[in-house]
Amino acid sequence: MVVNVGTGSVGRASSAAGTHMIVLPGGGYAQHAAHEAEPIVNWLNGLGVRASVFRYPLLVRHPEPLNALRAEIRHLRDGGAERIGLIGFSAGGHLAGLAALATGAGPGEAVDFAVLGYAITSMETETYRPARLILLGDDATPELRRATSLDALVTQSSPSFFLWHTAEDAYVPPEHTYRLAASLAAHGVAHTVHVFAHGPHSLGLAQGSGDAAAWTTLAASWIADHSSRGDRRSRDARSAA
């Protein structure tokens, strides 16, 4: 299915003026998946996009990972980055979505666009429960679970998203992507969605994985467009909120 609607880092020295993308590997908030880290930076560099891995805090409670990521965004903007894009996978995709959508971002912490691969988007479902227990604890209230679910955080001024998933993902079912996409559509937020028929969870670049391998080509074009123009109007609106 395809829908189109409208505590360390690597490569910080590349944060010159222009677009900088922060790579957030998955790992269920318990580890950082290596194949979703530097290989993604290398791919982005090959596209002419400055990028770095951010290894956010693990095995800690919300909002510590979000606060750490916002500090990294601020650091990169202070270093000259004009546009900040996030690319996250699985739990890293959830964190990317929080940074892009949650309220409370300070000056210089807004996100211009985000790419999410097989991301955890909801803390209200029972799928991939271990990540939720790490981030929120086993006594999380319904209100906290809702407040950390990406579909509940979308507003009309949210940045653009590129979402991709596989229908066969048994760990984080594509329902997570559908939920976020439905909310983006309901609020009139520009987004692109690709759900490939085959492939397991945690594909990374998905090289040699059949149709799902096309996500990098599709994302490259989307990133090029958003790197050149950014989402300045939305970013300014969010910063002023």
CSV table of C-alpha atoms in Angstrom, one decimal:
chain,number,residue,atom,x,y,z
A,1,MET,CA,0.0,0.0,0.0
A,2,VAL,CA,1.2,3.5,-0.8
A,3,VAL,CA,-0.3,6.7,0.4
A,4,ASN,CA,0.9,10.2,-0.4
A,5,VAL,CA,-0.6,13.2,1.3
A,6,GLY,CA,0.5,16.4,0.1
A,7,THR,CA,24.3,9.9,25.3
A,8,GLY,CA,26.6,10.2,22.3
A,9,SER,CA,26.6,11.0,18.6
A,10,VAL,CA,28.8,10.3,15.5
A,11,GLY,CA,29.7,13.0,12.9
A,12,ARG,CA,28.9,16.1,14.9
A,13,ALA,CA,31.5,18.0,12.9
A,14,SER,CA,29.3,17.8,9.9
A,15,SER,CA,26.6,20.0,11.4
A,16,ALA,CA,27.3,23.0,9.1
A,17,ALA,CA,24.6,25.2,7.8
A,18,GLY,CA,21.8,23.5,6.0
A,19,THR,CA,20.0,20.3,6.8
A,20,HIS,CA,21.2,17.8,9.4
A,21,MET,CA,19.5,14.5,10.0
A,22,ILE,CA,19.7,12.7,13.4
A,23,VAL,CA,19.6,8.9,13.2
A,24,LEU,CA,17.8,7.1,16.1
A,25,PRO,CA,18.4,3.4,16.0
A,26,GLY,CA,15.8,1.0,17.4
A,27,GLY,CA,16.2,-1.6,20.2
A,28,GLY,CA,13.1,-1.5,22.3
A,29,TYR,CA,14.6,1.3,24.5
A,30,ALA,CA,17.0,-1.4,25.9
A,31,GLN,CA,19.8,-1.3,23.3
A,32,HIS,CA,20.8,0.5,20.1
A,33,ALA,CA,20.6,-1.7,17.0
A,34,ALA,CA,23.9,-1.3,15.1
A,35,HIS,CA,22.5,-1.9,11.6
A,36,GLU,CA,20.1,1.1,12.2
A,37,ALA,CA,22.9,3.4,13.2
A,38,GLU,CA,26.1,4.1,11.2
A,39,PRO,CA,24.9,2.3,8.1
A,40,ILE,CA,22.0,4.8,7.9
A,41,VAL,CA,24.4,7.7,8.3
A,42,ASN,CA,26.6,6.4,5.5
A,43,TRP,CA,23.5,6.1,3.3
A,44,LEU,CA,22.4,9.6,4.0
A,45,ASN,CA,25.9,11.0,3.5
A,46,GLY,CA,25.8,9.2,0.1
A,47,LEU,CA,22.8,11.3,-0.7
A,48,GLY,CA,24.7,14.5,0.2
A,49,VAL,CA,22.8,14.8,3.5
A,50,ARG,CA,24.7,15.6,6.8
A,51,ALA,CA,23.8,13.1,9.4
A,52,SER,CA,24.8,11.7,12.8
A,53,VAL,CA,23.7,8.9,15.1
A,54,PHE,CA,22.3,9.9,18.5
A,55,ARG,CA,22.5,7.2,21.1
A,56,TYR,CA,19.8,8.3,23.4
A,57,PRO,CA,19.6,7.1,27.0
A,58,LEU,CA,18.5,3.5,27.5
A,59,LEU,CA,16.6,1.7,30.3
A,60,VAL,CA,15.3,5.0,31.6
A,61,ARG,CA,11.8,6.5,32.0
A,62,HIS,CA,10.1,9.1,29.9
A,63,PRO,CA,10.9,11.9,29.4
A,64,GLU,CA,14.6,11.4,29.8
A,65,PRO,CA,15.2,10.1,26.2
A,66,LEU,CA,13.1,12.9,24.8
A,67,ASN,CA,14.9,15.6,26.8
A,68,ALA,CA,18.3,14.2,25.7
A,69,LEU,CA,17.2,14.3,22.0
A,70,ARG,CA,15.9,17.8,22.3
A,71,ALA,CA,19.3,18.9,23.8
A,72,GLU,CA,21.0,17.3,20.8
A,73,ILE,CA,18.7,19.2,18.4
A,74,ARG,CA,19.5,22.4,20.2
A,75,HIS,CA,23.2,21.6,20.0
A,76,LEU,CA,23.1,21.1,16.3
A,77,ARG,CA,21.1,24.2,15.7
A,78,ASP,CA,23.6,26.2,17.8
A,79,GLY,CA,26.3,24.7,15.5
A,80,GLY,CA,24.6,26.1,12.4
A,81,ALA,CA,22.0,23.5,11.2
A,82,GLU,CA,19.1,25.4,9.7
A,83,ARG,CA,16.8,22.4,9.3
A,84,ILE,CA,16.6,19.3,11.5
A,85,GLY,CA,15.2,16.0,10.2
A,86,LEU,CA,14.9,12.9,12.3
A,87,ILE,CA,15.1,9.3,11.0
A,88,GLY,CA,14.1,6.6,13.6
A,89,PHE,CA,13.5,2.9,13.6
A,90,SER,CA,11.2,0.9,15.9
A,91,ALA,CA,11.7,2.5,19.4
A,92,GLY,CA,13.9,5.1,17.8
A,93,GLY,CA,11.0,5.9,15.6
A,94,HIS,CA,8.8,6.4,18.6
A,95,LEU,CA,11.4,8.8,20.1
A,96,ALA,CA,11.6,10.7,16.8
A,97,GLY,CA,7.9,11.0,16.7
A,98,LEU,CA,7.8,12.3,20.2
A,99,ALA,CA,10.4,15.0,19.4
A,100,ALA,CA,8.5,16.0,16.3
A,101,LEU,CA,5.0,16.1,17.9
A,102,ALA,CA,5.1,16.5,21.7
A,103,THR,CA,4.5,19.9,23.2
A,104,GLY,CA,7.1,21.5,25.4
A,105,ALA,CA,9.9,22.0,22.9
A,106,GLY,CA,12.1,25.0,23.7
A,107,PRO,CA,13.7,27.5,21.4
A,108,GLY,CA,15.8,25.7,18.8
A,109,GLU,CA,14.3,22.3,19.5
A,110,ALA,CA,11.7,22.0,16.8
A,111,VAL,CA,11.8,19.3,14.1
A,112,ASP,CA,11.3,20.1,10.4
A,113,PHE,CA,10.5,16.6,9.1
A,114,ALA,CA,10.7,13.0,10.2
A,115,VAL,CA,11.2,9.5,8.6
A,116,LEU,CA,9.9,6.6,10.7
A,117,GLY,CA,10.7,3.0,9.9
A,118,TYR,CA,8.4,0.3,11.4
A,119,ALA,CA,8.0,2.6,14.4
A,120,ILE,CA,6.3,2.1,17.7
A,121,THR,CA,3.7,4.8,17.5
A,122,SER,CA,1.2,3.8,20.2
A,123,MET,CA,1.7,3.1,23.9
A,124,GLU,CA,-2.0,2.2,24.2
A,125,THR,CA,-1.7,-1.1,22.3
A,126,GLU,CA,-0.3,-4.3,23.9
A,127,THR,CA,2.1,-5.0,21.0
A,128,TYR,CA,5.8,-4.7,21.8
A,129,ARG,CA,4.9,-4.4,25.5
A,130,PRO,CA,8.6,-4.6,26.8
A,131,ALA,CA,9.5,-1.2,25.3
A,132,ARG,CA,6.5,0.4,27.0
A,133,LEU,CA,7.4,-1.1,30.3
A,134,ILE,CA,10.9,0.3,30.1
A,135,LEU,CA,9.8,3.7,29.0
A,136,LEU,CA,6.6,4.1,31.2
A,137,GLY,CA,6.8,1.4,33.8
A,138,ASP,CA,4.2,-1.3,34.5
A,139,ASP,CA,2.0,1.2,36.5
A,140,ALA,CA,1.6,3.8,33.7
A,141,THR,CA,-1.7,5.5,33.8
A,142,PRO,CA,-4.0,5.6,30.8
A,143,GLU,CA,-3.3,9.3,30.6
A,144,LEU,CA,0.4,8.8,30.4
A,145,ARG,CA,0.0,6.0,27.8
A,146,ARG,CA,-2.1,8.3,25.7
A,147,ALA,CA,0.2,11.3,26.1
A,148,THR,CA,3.1,9.2,24.7
A,149,SER,CA,1.1,7.8,21.8
A,150,LEU,CA,2.0,9.7,18.6
A,151,ASP,CA,-1.4,9.7,17.1
A,152,ALA,CA,-2.7,11.6,20.1
A,153,LEU,CA,-0.1,14.4,19.6
A,154,VAL,CA,-0.7,15.4,16.0
A,155,THR,CA,-1.9,19.0,15.3
A,156,GLN,CA,-2.4,21.0,12.2
A,157,SER,CA,1.1,22.5,12.6
A,158,SER,CA,2.9,19.1,12.9
A,159,PRO,CA,5.8,18.6,10.5
A,160,SER,CA,5.7,16.3,7.5
A,161,PHE,CA,6.3,12.5,7.9
A,162,PHE,CA,7.6,9.7,5.8
A,163,LEU,CA,6.4,6.4,7.2
A,164,TRP,CA,7.3,2.9,6.1
A,165,HIS,CA,6.5,-0.6,7.5
A,166,THR,CA,5.9,-4.2,6.4
A,167,ALA,CA,2.6,-6.0,6.7
A,168,GLU,CA,4.4,-9.1,8.1
A,169,ASP,CA,6.0,-7.3,11.0
A,170,ALA,CA,5.2,-9.5,14.0
A,171,TYR,CA,6.9,-7.4,16.7
A,172,VAL,CA,5.5,-4.0,15.8
A,173,PRO,CA,2.4,-4.6,13.6
A,174,PRO,CA,1.7,-2.1,10.8
A,175,GLU,CA,-1.3,-1.0,12.9
A,176,HIS,CA,1.2,1.4,14.5
A,177,THR,CA,1.9,3.1,11.2
A,178,TYR,CA,-1.8,3.1,10.2
A,179,ARG,CA,-2.8,4.8,13.5
A,180,LEU,CA,-0.3,7.6,13.0
A,181,ALA,CA,-1.1,8.0,9.3
A,182,ALA,CA,-4.8,8.3,10.1
A,183,SER,CA,-4.2,11.0,12.6
A,184,LEU,CA,-1.9,12.9,10.2
A,185,ALA,CA,-4.6,12.7,7.5
A,186,ALA,CA,-7.3,13.9,9.9
A,187,HIS,CA,-5.3,17.0,10.8
A,188,GLY,CA,-4.3,17.8,7.2
A,189,VAL,CA,-0.6,17.1,7.8
A,190,ALA,CA,1.5,16.2,4.7
A,191,HIS,CA,2.7,12.6,4.9
A,192,THR,CA,3.8,9.7,2.8
A,193,VAL,CA,3.1,6.1,3.7
A,194,HIS,CA,4.6,2.9,2.3
A,195,VAL,CA,3.5,-0.5,3.6
A,196,PHE,CA,5.3,-3.4,1.9
A,197,ALA,CA,3.7,-6.8,1.8
A,198,HIS,CA,6.7,-8.9,2.9
A,199,GLY,CA,9.5,-8.5,5.4
A,200,PRO,CA,10.2,-9.0,9.1
A,201,HIS,CA,10.8,-6.4,11.8
A,202,SER,CA,14.1,-4.5,12.0
A,203,LEU,CA,15.1,-4.5,8.3
A,204,GLY,CA,17.2,-1.4,8.5
A,205,LEU,CA,18.3,-0.5,5.0
A,206,ALA,CA,16.5,-3.6,3.9
A,207,GLN,CA,19.1,-4.5,1.2
A,208,GLY,CA,18.2,-7.8,-0.4
A,209,SER,CA,14.8,-7.9,1.2
A,210,GLY,CA,12.6,-7.8,-1.8
A,211,ASP,CA,10.1,-4.9,-2.4
A,212,ALA,CA,10.9,-3.4,1.0
A,213,ALA,CA,14.4,-2.5,-0.2
A,214,ALA,CA,12.7,0.2,-2.3
A,215,TRP,CA,12.1,2.3,0.8
A,216,THR,CA,15.5,3.9,0.6
A,217,THR,CA,14.9,5.1,-3.0
A,218,LEU,CA,11.5,6.4,-2.1
A,219,ALA,CA,12.8,8.1,1.0
A,220,ALA,CA,15.8,9.6,-0.8
A,221,SER,CA,13.5,11.6,-3.1
A,222,TRP,CA,11.3,12.7,-0.2
A,223,ILE,CA,14.3,13.7,2.0
A,224,ALA,CA,15.8,15.7,-0.9
A,225,ASP,CA,12.5,17.7,-1.2
A,226,HIS,CA,12.3,18.4,2.5
A,227,SER,CA,16.0,19.2,2.9
A,228,SER,CA,15.8,21.8,0.2
A,229,ARG,CA,12.7,23.6,1.5
A,230,GLY,CA,12.2,22.5,5.1
A,231,ASP,CA,8.9,23.0,6.9
A,232,ARG,CA,9.8,26.5,8.1
A,233,ARG,CA,6.2,27.7,8.5
A,234,SER,CA,5.2,24.7,10.6
A,235,ARG,CA,8.4,24.9,12.6
A,236,ASP,CA,7.8,28.6,13.4
A,237,ALA,CA,4.3,27.9,14.4
A,238,ARG,CA,5.3,25.2,16.8
A,239,SER,CA,8.1,27.2,18.3
A,240,ALA,CA,5.7,30.1,19.0
A,241,ALA,CA,3.1,27.8,20.6
